[in-house]
mmCIF file of C-alpha atoms and ligand atoms in Angstrom:
data_model
loop_
_atom_site.group_PDB
_atom_site.id
_atom_site.type_symbol
_atom_site.label_atom_id
_atom_site.label_comp_id
_atom_site.label_asym_id
_atom_site.label_seq_id
_atom_site.Cartn_x
_atom_site.Cartn_y
_atom_site.Cartn_z
ATOM 1 C CA MET G 1 171.747 81.176 122.483
ATOM 2 C CA GLY G 2 175.036 80.894 124.327
ATOM 3 C CA PRO G 3 173.519 79.358 127.485
ATOM 4 C CA GLU G 4 171.547 76.759 125.501
ATOM 5 C CA VAL G 5 174.544 75.390 123.629
ATOM 6 C CA ILE G 6 176.873 75.582 126.625
ATOM 7 C CA GLU G 7 174.366 73.535 128.628
ATOM 8 C CA GLU G 8 174.778 70.746 126.079
ATOM 9 C CA ALA G 9 178.561 71.080 126.086
ATOM 10 C CA ILE G 10 178.503 70.660 129.864
ATOM 11 C CA ARG G 11 176.158 67.703 129.552
ATOM 12 C CA VAL G 12 178.760 66.054 127.320
ATOM 13 C CA LEU G 13 181.607 66.922 129.694
ATOM 14 C CA CYS G 14 179.618 65.420 132.582
ATOM 15 C CA THR G 15 179.127 62.256 130.556
ATOM 16 C CA VAL G 16 182.862 62.065 129.946
ATOM 17 C CA MET G 17 183.439 62.444 133.703
ATOM 18 C CA SER G 18 180.964 59.666 134.432
ATOM 19 C CA LEU G 19 182.877 57.394 132.048
ATOM 20 C CA ASP G 20 186.334 58.293 133.284
ATOM 21 C CA ARG G 21 186.821 59.317 136.900
ATOM 22 C CA THR G 22 190.252 60.766 136.126
ATOM 23 C CA VAL G 23 188.500 63.566 134.250
ATOM 24 C CA ASP G 24 187.513 65.647 137.243
ATOM 25 C CA LEU G 25 186.121 69.015 136.212
ATOM 26 C CA GLN G 26 184.166 71.499 138.270
ATOM 27 C CA PHE G 27 182.241 74.341 136.744
ATOM 28 C CA ASP G 28 181.363 77.809 137.928
ATOM 29 C CA SER G 29 178.984 79.768 135.771
ATOM 30 C CA PHE G 30 179.157 83.540 135.222
ATOM 31 C CA GLY G 31 176.173 85.310 133.761
ATOM 32 C CA TRP G 32 178.301 88.013 132.174
ATOM 33 C CA GLY G 33 176.916 89.335 128.936
ATOM 34 C CA THR G 34 174.210 91.647 127.721
ATOM 35 C CA ASP G 35 171.845 91.133 130.677
ATOM 36 C CA TYR G 36 174.724 91.959 132.975
ATOM 37 C CA TYR G 37 175.438 95.033 130.837
ATOM 38 C CA ARG G 38 171.846 96.226 131.103
ATOM 39 C CA SER G 39 171.974 96.156 134.896
ATOM 40 C CA HIS G 40 175.624 97.106 135.479
ATOM 41 C CA GLY G 41 176.600 99.213 132.466
ATOM 42 C CA GLN G 42 179.472 96.895 131.613
ATOM 43 C CA MET G 43 179.700 93.430 130.107
ATOM 44 C CA MET G 44 181.705 91.914 132.946
ATOM 45 C CA PRO G 45 182.822 93.093 136.393
ATOM 46 C CA THR G 46 185.837 95.375 136.582
ATOM 47 C CA ASP G 47 187.791 92.565 138.266
ATOM 48 C CA GLY G 48 186.413 89.925 135.853
ATOM 49 C CA LEU G 49 189.838 88.917 134.581
ATOM 50 C CA ASP G 50 191.111 88.473 138.144
ATOM 51 C CA ILE G 51 188.173 86.169 138.804
ATOM 52 C CA LEU G 52 188.752 84.121 135.640
ATOM 53 C CA ARG G 53 192.518 83.957 136.112
ATOM 54 C CA THR G 54 192.152 81.368 138.864
ATOM 55 C CA TYR G 55 190.485 78.822 136.551
ATOM 56 C CA SER G 56 192.102 76.153 134.381
ATOM 57 C CA ALA G 57 190.010 77.016 131.327
ATOM 58 C CA ILE G 58 187.037 79.034 130.173
ATOM 59 C CA LEU G 59 184.087 77.719 128.183
ATOM 60 C CA PHE G 60 182.403 80.645 126.485
ATOM 61 C CA GLY G 61 179.003 80.806 124.808
ATOM 62 C CA ALA G 62 178.180 83.764 122.593
ATOM 63 C CA VAL G 63 177.828 87.530 122.682
ATOM 64 C CA GLY G 64 175.564 90.000 120.989
ATOM 65 C CA ALA G 65 172.081 91.464 121.336
ATOM 66 C CA PRO G 66 170.150 93.727 118.982
ATOM 67 C CA ASP G 67 169.727 96.525 121.537
ATOM 68 C CA VAL G 68 173.402 96.896 122.483
ATOM 69 C CA LYS G 69 176.120 98.039 120.102
ATOM 70 C CA ASP G 70 178.048 95.047 118.776
ATOM 71 C CA TYR G 71 181.375 96.675 119.515
ATOM 72 C CA ILE G 72 180.402 96.982 123.177
ATOM 73 C CA THR G 73 179.358 93.351 123.572
ATOM 74 C CA LEU G 74 182.355 92.000 121.676
ATOM 75 C CA ARG G 75 185.100 94.267 122.930
ATOM 76 C CA GLN G 76 184.085 94.466 126.593
ATOM 77 C CA LEU G 77 183.838 90.714 127.035
ATOM 78 C CA LEU G 78 185.241 88.373 124.409
ATOM 79 C CA ILE G 79 188.081 90.559 123.174
ATOM 80 C CA ARG G 80 188.888 91.709 126.700
ATOM 81 C CA ILE G 81 189.455 88.087 127.721
ATOM 82 C CA ARG G 82 191.399 87.188 124.562
ATOM 83 C CA PHE G 83 193.708 90.179 124.911
ATOM 84 C CA GLY G 84 193.911 90.223 128.708
ATOM 85 C CA PHE G 85 194.955 86.572 128.831
ATOM 86 C CA GLN G 86 197.289 86.800 125.825
ATOM 87 C CA GLN G 87 195.331 84.152 123.994
ATOM 88 C CA TYR G 88 197.185 84.986 120.819
ATOM 89 C CA VAL G 89 196.398 81.739 119.016
ATOM 90 C CA ASN G 90 192.816 81.162 117.926
ATOM 91 C CA LEU G 91 192.574 77.631 116.610
ATOM 92 C CA ARG G 92 189.606 76.937 114.335
ATOM 93 C CA PRO G 93 189.220 73.532 112.719
ATOM 94 C CA VAL G 94 187.280 73.300 109.465
ATOM 95 C CA ARG G 95 186.255 69.816 108.350
ATOM 96 C CA LEU G 96 183.345 68.352 106.522
ATOM 97 C CA PHE G 97 181.792 65.571 108.561
ATOM 98 C CA PRO G 98 180.494 62.512 106.689
ATOM 99 C CA GLY G 99 176.733 62.787 106.330
ATOM 100 C CA VAL G 100 176.677 66.588 106.206
ATOM 101 C CA ASP G 101 175.913 68.214 102.870
ATOM 102 C CA SER G 102 178.170 71.121 102.022
ATOM 103 C CA PRO G 103 176.776 73.911 99.869
ATOM 104 C CA VAL G 104 180.039 73.671 97.948
ATOM 105 C CA ARG G 105 179.883 71.271 95.016
ATOM 106 C CA GLY G 106 182.773 68.833 95.121
ATOM 107 C CA ALA G 107 183.457 69.324 98.827
ATOM 108 C CA SER G 108 183.945 66.013 100.627
ATOM 109 C CA PRO G 109 185.248 64.848 104.015
ATOM 110 C CA ALA G 110 188.493 63.919 102.263
ATOM 111 C CA ASN G 111 189.163 67.341 100.805
ATOM 112 C CA VAL G 112 187.774 69.647 103.510
ATOM 113 C CA ASP G 113 190.160 69.196 106.430
ATOM 114 C CA MET G 114 191.765 72.445 107.520
ATOM 115 C CA ILE G 115 193.038 73.999 110.728
ATOM 116 C CA PHE G 116 193.045 77.770 110.896
ATOM 117 C CA VAL G 117 195.520 79.453 113.206
ATOM 118 C CA ARG G 118 194.126 82.931 113.674
ATOM 119 C CA GLU G 119 196.274 85.691 115.140
ATOM 120 C CA ASN G 120 194.105 86.729 118.072
ATOM 121 C CA ASN G 121 195.630 89.760 119.785
ATOM 122 C CA GLU G 122 196.479 92.293 117.077
ATOM 123 C CA GLY G 123 195.441 93.517 113.644
ATOM 124 C CA GLU G 124 192.293 95.571 113.177
ATOM 125 C CA TYR G 125 191.013 94.236 116.529
ATOM 126 C CA ALA G 126 193.699 96.088 118.509
ATOM 127 C CA GLY G 127 191.181 98.769 119.372
ATOM 128 C CA VAL G 128 193.300 101.677 118.208
ATOM 129 C CA GLY G 129 191.419 104.433 116.469
ATOM 130 C CA GLU G 130 189.243 107.472 116.715
ATOM 131 C CA ARG G 131 185.995 108.946 115.512
ATOM 132 C CA LEU G 132 186.464 112.574 114.720
ATOM 133 C CA PHE G 133 183.810 115.238 114.189
ATOM 134 C CA ARG G 134 181.131 112.863 115.468
ATOM 135 C CA GLY G 135 177.691 113.356 114.041
ATOM 136 C CA THR G 136 178.788 115.997 111.559
ATOM 137 C CA GLU G 137 178.991 115.871 107.792
ATOM 138 C CA ARG G 138 182.747 115.631 107.989
ATOM 139 C CA GLU G 139 182.836 112.707 110.432
ATOM 140 C CA VAL G 140 185.935 110.554 110.026
ATOM 141 C CA ALA G 141 186.662 107.102 111.477
ATOM 142 C CA LEU G 142 190.213 105.871 111.945
ATOM 143 C CA GLN G 143 190.815 102.206 112.774
ATOM 144 C CA THR G 144 194.513 101.498 113.041
ATOM 145 C CA ALA G 145 195.626 97.927 112.427
ATOM 146 C CA VAL G 146 198.463 96.926 114.722
ATOM 147 C CA PHE G 147 200.951 94.370 113.425
ATOM 148 C CA SER G 148 204.129 93.799 115.425
ATOM 149 C CA ARG G 149 207.051 91.570 114.475
ATOM 150 C CA HIS G 150 206.769 89.907 117.884
ATOM 151 C CA GLY G 151 203.019 89.360 117.512
ATOM 152 C CA ILE G 152 203.284 87.923 114.011
ATOM 153 C CA ALA G 153 206.322 85.759 114.722
ATOM 154 C CA ARG G 154 204.844 84.040 117.772
ATOM 155 C CA VAL G 155 201.638 82.981 116.026
ATOM 156 C CA VAL G 156 203.349 82.043 112.748
ATOM 157 C CA ARG G 157 205.904 79.969 114.647
ATOM 158 C CA TRP G 158 203.061 78.237 116.482
ATOM 159 C CA ALA G 159 201.432 77.497 113.124
ATOM 160 C CA PHE G 160 204.686 76.090 111.713
ATOM 161 C CA GLU G 161 205.010 73.800 114.736
ATOM 162 C CA CYS G 162 201.402 72.717 114.262
ATOM 163 C CA ALA G 163 201.961 71.978 110.562
ATOM 164 C CA ARG G 164 205.204 70.121 111.303
ATOM 165 C CA SER G 165 203.610 67.971 114.011
ATOM 166 C CA ARG G 166 200.769 67.060 111.658
ATOM 167 C CA GLY G 167 203.056 66.527 108.651
ATOM 168 C CA GLN G 168 200.948 69.003 106.698
ATOM 169 C CA SER G 169 201.466 72.102 104.597
ATOM 170 C CA LEU G 170 201.143 75.634 105.960
ATOM 171 C CA THR G 171 199.345 78.356 104.030
ATOM 172 C CA SER G 172 199.831 81.990 105.000
ATOM 173 C CA VAL G 173 197.059 84.412 104.095
ATOM 174 C CA SER G 174 197.706 88.149 103.901
ATOM 175 C CA LYS G 175 197.182 91.109 101.610
ATOM 176 C CA GLY G 176 200.746 92.137 101.010
ATOM 177 C CA ASN G 177 200.027 93.716 97.649
ATOM 178 C CA ALA G 178 197.620 96.424 98.812
ATOM 179 C CA LEU G 179 198.631 96.596 102.483
ATOM 180 C CA GLU G 180 202.314 97.287 102.083
ATOM 181 C CA TYR G 181 203.007 97.962 105.767
ATOM 182 C CA SER G 182 200.993 95.384 107.686
ATOM 183 C CA GLY G 183 200.856 92.781 104.921
ATOM 184 C CA GLY G 184 204.468 93.460 104.015
ATOM 185 C CA LEU G 185 205.663 92.785 107.574
ATOM 186 C CA TRP G 186 203.447 89.696 107.845
ATOM 187 C CA ASP G 187 204.894 88.254 104.624
ATOM 188 C CA ASP G 188 208.489 89.056 105.597
ATOM 189 C CA VAL G 189 208.143 87.350 108.981
ATOM 190 C CA PHE G 190 206.447 84.358 107.384
ATOM 191 C CA ASP G 191 209.247 84.009 104.809
ATOM 192 C CA GLU G 192 211.939 84.270 107.494
ATOM 193 C CA LEU G 193 210.331 81.520 109.536
ATOM 194 C CA ALA G 194 209.710 79.389 106.445
ATOM 195 C CA ALA G 195 213.484 79.257 105.998
ATOM 196 C CA GLU G 196 213.776 77.781 109.506
ATOM 197 C CA TYR G 197 211.054 75.190 108.791
ATOM 198 C CA SER G 198 212.315 73.941 105.441
ATOM 199 C CA ASP G 199 210.617 70.560 106.052
ATOM 200 C CA VAL G 200 207.152 72.216 105.993
ATOM 201 C CA ALA G 201 205.616 72.832 102.562
ATOM 202 C CA VAL G 202 204.354 76.412 102.398
ATOM 203 C CA GLU G 203 202.085 78.535 100.284
ATOM 204 C CA ARG G 204 201.420 82.250 100.484
ATOM 205 C CA LEU G 205 198.044 83.549 99.309
ATOM 206 C CA LEU G 206 196.329 86.888 99.118
ATOM 207 C CA VAL G 207 193.143 86.859 101.148
ATOM 208 C CA ASP G 208 190.890 87.366 98.132
ATOM 209 C CA ALA G 209 192.473 84.431 96.317
ATOM 210 C CA ALA G 210 192.284 82.355 99.497
ATOM 211 C CA ALA G 211 188.524 82.964 99.779
ATOM 212 C CA MET G 212 188.040 81.880 96.187
ATOM 213 C CA LEU G 213 190.263 78.806 96.518
ATOM 214 C CA MET G 214 188.602 77.635 99.724
ATOM 215 C CA VAL G 215 185.466 77.192 97.653
ATOM 216 C CA VAL G 216 186.871 75.825 94.401
ATOM 217 C CA ALA G 217 189.905 73.927 95.742
ATOM 218 C CA PRO G 218 189.522 73.313 99.495
ATOM 219 C CA HIS G 219 192.049 70.473 99.373
ATOM 220 C CA ARG G 220 194.829 73.063 99.019
ATOM 221 C CA PHE G 221 194.359 74.138 102.640
ATOM 222 C CA ARG G 222 195.619 72.132 105.585
ATOM 223 C CA VAL G 223 197.134 74.355 108.302
ATOM 224 C CA VAL G 224 196.401 78.006 107.559
ATOM 225 C CA VAL G 225 197.760 81.041 109.400
ATOM 226 C CA ALA G 226 196.215 84.468 108.990
ATOM 227 C CA SER G 227 195.702 87.754 110.745
ATOM 228 C CA ASN G 228 192.830 88.406 113.138
ATOM 229 C CA LEU G 229 190.335 89.910 110.691
ATOM 230 C CA PHE G 230 191.167 87.767 107.678
ATOM 231 C CA ALA G 231 190.926 84.526 109.626
ATOM 232 C CA ASP G 232 187.711 85.654 111.331
ATOM 233 C CA ILE G 233 186.134 86.093 107.913
ATOM 234 C CA LEU G 234 187.655 83.008 106.294
ATOM 235 C CA THR G 235 186.565 80.732 109.120
ATOM 236 C CA ASP G 236 182.958 81.845 108.728
ATOM 237 C CA LEU G 237 183.377 80.812 105.110
ATOM 238 C CA GLY G 238 184.888 77.580 106.413
ATOM 239 C CA ALA G 239 181.866 77.001 108.637
ATOM 240 C CA ALA G 240 179.582 77.520 105.651
ATOM 241 C CA ILE G 241 181.618 74.946 103.710
ATOM 242 C CA MET G 242 181.226 72.591 106.708
ATOM 243 C CA GLY G 243 177.479 72.938 106.326
ATOM 244 C CA SER G 244 176.566 75.300 109.166
ATOM 245 C CA MET G 245 177.871 78.080 111.381
ATOM 246 C CA GLY G 246 176.543 75.985 114.230
ATOM 247 C CA LEU G 247 179.301 73.431 113.688
ATOM 248 C CA GLY G 248 182.279 75.786 114.030
ATOM 249 C CA ALA G 249 184.486 75.338 117.100
ATOM 250 C CA SER G 250 187.446 77.270 118.409
ATOM 251 C CA ALA G 251 190.150 77.444 121.040
ATOM 252 C CA ASN G 252 191.659 80.755 122.166
ATOM 253 C CA ILE G 253 195.008 79.579 123.421
ATOM 254 C CA ASN G 254 197.579 81.197 125.659
ATOM 255 C CA PRO G 255 200.419 78.884 124.577
ATOM 256 C CA GLU G 256 202.654 79.705 127.547
ATOM 257 C CA GLY G 257 199.957 78.630 130.003
ATOM 258 C CA THR G 258 200.419 81.839 131.997
ATOM 259 C CA PHE G 259 196.680 82.468 131.733
ATOM 260 C CA PRO G 260 193.649 80.244 131.142
ATOM 261 C CA SER G 261 192.720 79.473 127.566
ATOM 262 C CA MET G 262 189.148 79.903 126.359
ATOM 263 C CA PHE G 263 186.972 77.644 124.215
ATOM 264 C CA GLU G 264 183.945 78.867 122.269
ATOM 265 C CA PRO G 265 181.792 78.044 119.283
ATOM 266 C CA ILE G 266 182.534 80.507 116.511
ATOM 267 C CA HIS G 267 178.913 81.506 116.033
ATOM 268 C CA GLY G 268 177.379 84.529 117.693
ATOM 269 C CA SER G 269 174.262 84.802 119.812
ATOM 270 C CA ALA G 270 171.783 84.388 116.896
ATOM 271 C CA PRO G 271 169.022 86.534 118.462
ATOM 272 C CA ASP G 272 166.557 85.284 115.841
ATOM 273 C CA ILE G 273 166.546 81.784 117.337
ATOM 274 C CA ALA G 274 167.927 82.347 120.858
ATOM 275 C CA GLY G 275 165.850 80.896 123.663
ATOM 276 C CA GLN G 276 163.841 78.541 121.468
ATOM 277 C CA GLY G 277 165.967 75.456 122.145
ATOM 278 C CA ILE G 278 166.626 74.864 118.460
ATOM 279 C CA ALA G 279 170.244 76.012 118.128
ATOM 280 C CA ASN G 280 172.899 73.587 116.984
ATOM 281 C CA PRO G 281 175.042 72.698 120.024
ATOM 282 C CA LEU G 282 177.713 70.800 118.094
ATOM 283 C CA GLY G 283 180.088 73.759 117.703
ATOM 284 C CA ALA G 284 179.964 74.288 121.464
ATOM 285 C CA ILE G 285 180.408 70.557 122.114
ATOM 286 C CA TRP G 286 183.362 70.419 119.733
ATOM 287 C CA SER G 287 184.843 73.428 121.552
ATOM 288 C CA ALA G 288 184.450 71.547 124.839
ATOM 289 C CA ALA G 289 186.294 68.648 123.180
ATOM 290 C CA LEU G 290 189.150 71.017 122.303
ATOM 291 C CA MET G 291 189.144 72.055 125.961
ATOM 292 C CA LEU G 292 189.495 68.421 127.035
ATOM 293 C CA GLY G 293 192.518 68.074 124.756
ATOM 294 C CA HIS G 294 194.022 71.245 126.184
ATOM 295 C CA LEU G 295 193.464 70.056 129.769
ATOM 296 C CA GLY G 296 195.403 66.869 129.097
ATOM 297 C CA PHE G 297 192.716 64.476 127.884
ATOM 298 C CA PRO G 298 193.458 64.165 124.148
ATOM 299 C CA VAL G 299 191.838 60.744 123.968
ATOM 300 C CA TRP G 300 188.579 62.235 125.170
ATOM 301 C CA GLU G 301 188.898 65.087 122.716
ATOM 302 C CA THR G 302 189.046 62.500 119.941
ATOM 303 C CA ARG G 303 186.203 60.472 121.392
ATOM 304 C CA VAL G 304 183.889 63.455 121.682
ATOM 305 C CA VAL G 305 184.667 64.515 118.097
ATOM 306 C CA ASP G 306 184.071 60.908 117.007
ATOM 307 C CA ALA G 307 180.711 60.980 118.824
ATOM 308 C CA ILE G 308 179.785 64.213 117.029
ATOM 309 C CA ALA G 309 180.787 62.582 113.740
ATOM 310 C CA ALA G 310 178.668 59.512 114.519
ATOM 311 C CA VAL G 311 175.584 61.602 115.293
ATOM 312 C CA LEU G 312 176.014 63.529 112.047
ATOM 313 C CA ALA G 313 176.757 60.397 110.008
ATOM 314 C CA ALA G 314 173.513 58.803 111.236
ATOM 315 C CA ARG G 315 171.594 61.650 109.550
ATOM 316 C CA GLU G 316 168.734 61.174 112.036
ATOM 317 C CA LEU G 317 168.958 63.962 114.577
ATOM 318 C CA ARG G 318 169.562 67.365 113.048
ATOM 319 C CA THR G 319 168.851 70.853 114.237
ATOM 320 C CA ARG G 320 167.159 73.284 111.869
ATOM 321 C CA ASP G 321 170.377 74.772 110.470
ATOM 322 C CA LEU G 322 171.175 71.317 109.073
ATOM 323 C CA GLY G 323 167.694 70.761 107.703
ATOM 324 C CA GLY G 324 166.216 68.845 110.652
ATOM 325 C CA THR G 325 163.711 69.458 113.417
ATOM 326 C CA ALA G 326 165.651 68.223 116.457
ATOM 327 C CA MET G 327 165.954 70.310 119.582
ATOM 328 C CA THR G 328 169.296 71.478 120.957
ATOM 329 C CA SER G 329 169.006 69.100 123.900
ATOM 330 C CA ASP G 330 168.151 66.111 121.649
ATOM 331 C CA VAL G 331 171.430 66.550 119.815
ATOM 332 C CA GLY G 332 173.420 66.992 123.037
ATOM 333 C CA LYS G 333 171.867 63.827 124.470
ATOM 334 C CA ALA G 334 172.611 61.927 121.248
ATOM 335 C CA VAL G 335 176.306 62.813 121.540
ATOM 336 C CA CYS G 336 176.249 61.584 125.162
ATOM 337 C CA GLU G 337 174.594 58.322 124.095
ATOM 338 C CA GLN G 338 177.293 57.795 121.496
ATOM 339 C CA LEU G 339 179.947 58.336 124.142
ATOM 340 C CA VAL G 340 178.301 55.862 126.486
ATOM 341 C CA LEU G 341 177.981 53.300 123.673
ATOM 342 C CA SER G 342 181.718 53.392 123.123
ATOM 343 C CA GLY G 343 182.564 54.277 126.733
ATOM 344 C CA ALA G 344 184.268 51.377 128.460
ATOM 345 C CA VAL G 345 187.119 50.979 126.003
ATOM 346 C CA GLY G 346 187.610 54.735 125.812
ATOM 347 C CA ALA G 347 187.768 55.139 129.559
ATOM 348 C CA HIS G 348 190.660 52.722 129.669
ATOM 349 C CA ALA G 349 192.436 54.394 126.787
ATOM 350 C CA ALA G 350 191.985 57.838 128.289
ATOM 351 C CA THR G 351 193.697 56.960 131.517
ATOM 352 C CA SER G 352 196.519 54.849 130.114
HETATM 353 N N1 GGG S 1 180.989 82.504 120.259
HETATM 354 C C1 GGG S 1 181.472 83.763 120.499
HETATM 355 C C2 GGG S 1 180.747 84.833 119.718
HETATM 356 O O1 GGG S 1 179.732 85.307 120.144
HETATM 357 N N2 GGG S 1 181.296 85.172 118.586
HETATM 358 C C3 GGG S 1 180.713 86.173 117.757
HETATM 359 C C4 GGG S 1 181.674 87.124 117.166
HETATM 360 O O2 GGG S 1 181.273 88.162 116.677
HETATM 361 N N3 GGG S 1 182.951 86.820 117.141
HETATM 362 C C5 GGG S 1 183.931 87.660 116.584
HETATM 363 C C6 GGG S 1 185.297 87.083 116.755
HETATM 364 O O3 GGG S 1 185.444 85.883 116.904
HETATM 365 O O4 GGG S 1 186.251 87.857 116.740
#
């Protein structure tokens, strides 16, 4: 369902451009993915990163298909781009929009407002490992988690800066009790940096406690920093608390700007509903909003998120995941209409 939701994200970006001529984006589309794999034996061309490198940003849909191993689709495309372009920060906002019912009792827009900073280039995703004695009774799989001081420090520092700029607390999630090497290093680096950022309130949680507290006390989380795997899992939980996986947005950021950053909804390809035009496009649209902020249009980022919020608050147009019957394109068009309704003032603000 990647193409369906990205189509709506582009519809919204085109609406923004029609409202503000200073937002001048051009799009090239690459059909890299499982179809490409079936005909070429790889998920993207060998020189795919060289092709992408010339762009200002990447808007990514989804990967995954039942007939291709998940580790092929994910590693040969999404992870290749994240690692190849040193997108070591994966920003994932978690907020409950007014008008959306959370499955979590007591969750409200006031107490569900988190930003996850996911380490995006290391951990269990480093791709280091082996399968020994394949297909035999004694088969063994080794998956080595890679945690470097440099890799931890750069993402934790980024998270501290984020928390400081927002005047919010920073929670670090690890598993330093059972994972004495990786979790131990993570905790040490976090503590060292916490001493430098004494103005930022901090909390350190074990990942199991963090999962529990996100449900029973979501207000405790504002900016959260965690390793690749832990934050991947916790942000799916976050999306569930938000009301739907279809709402989750993310930004894979190369903070130095040496390479393009990439923006993608956090959901996968959902083969059960792909191609039916019923997927929720709001996670993809929110991701496009994050892209606008990254490209220097923070006012338009806010306005697109406000338009998403308005559509959800109206409780009229909902895709199936949120209990409605609306089509993907209906929801995309509704966000555009909201933008147009509030357009003239915003266009001025965006350029000033
Ligand atoms: N929207 C991108 C996508 O298809 N995500 C699915 C997925 O499995 N993601 C894993 C990850 O974010 O590491």
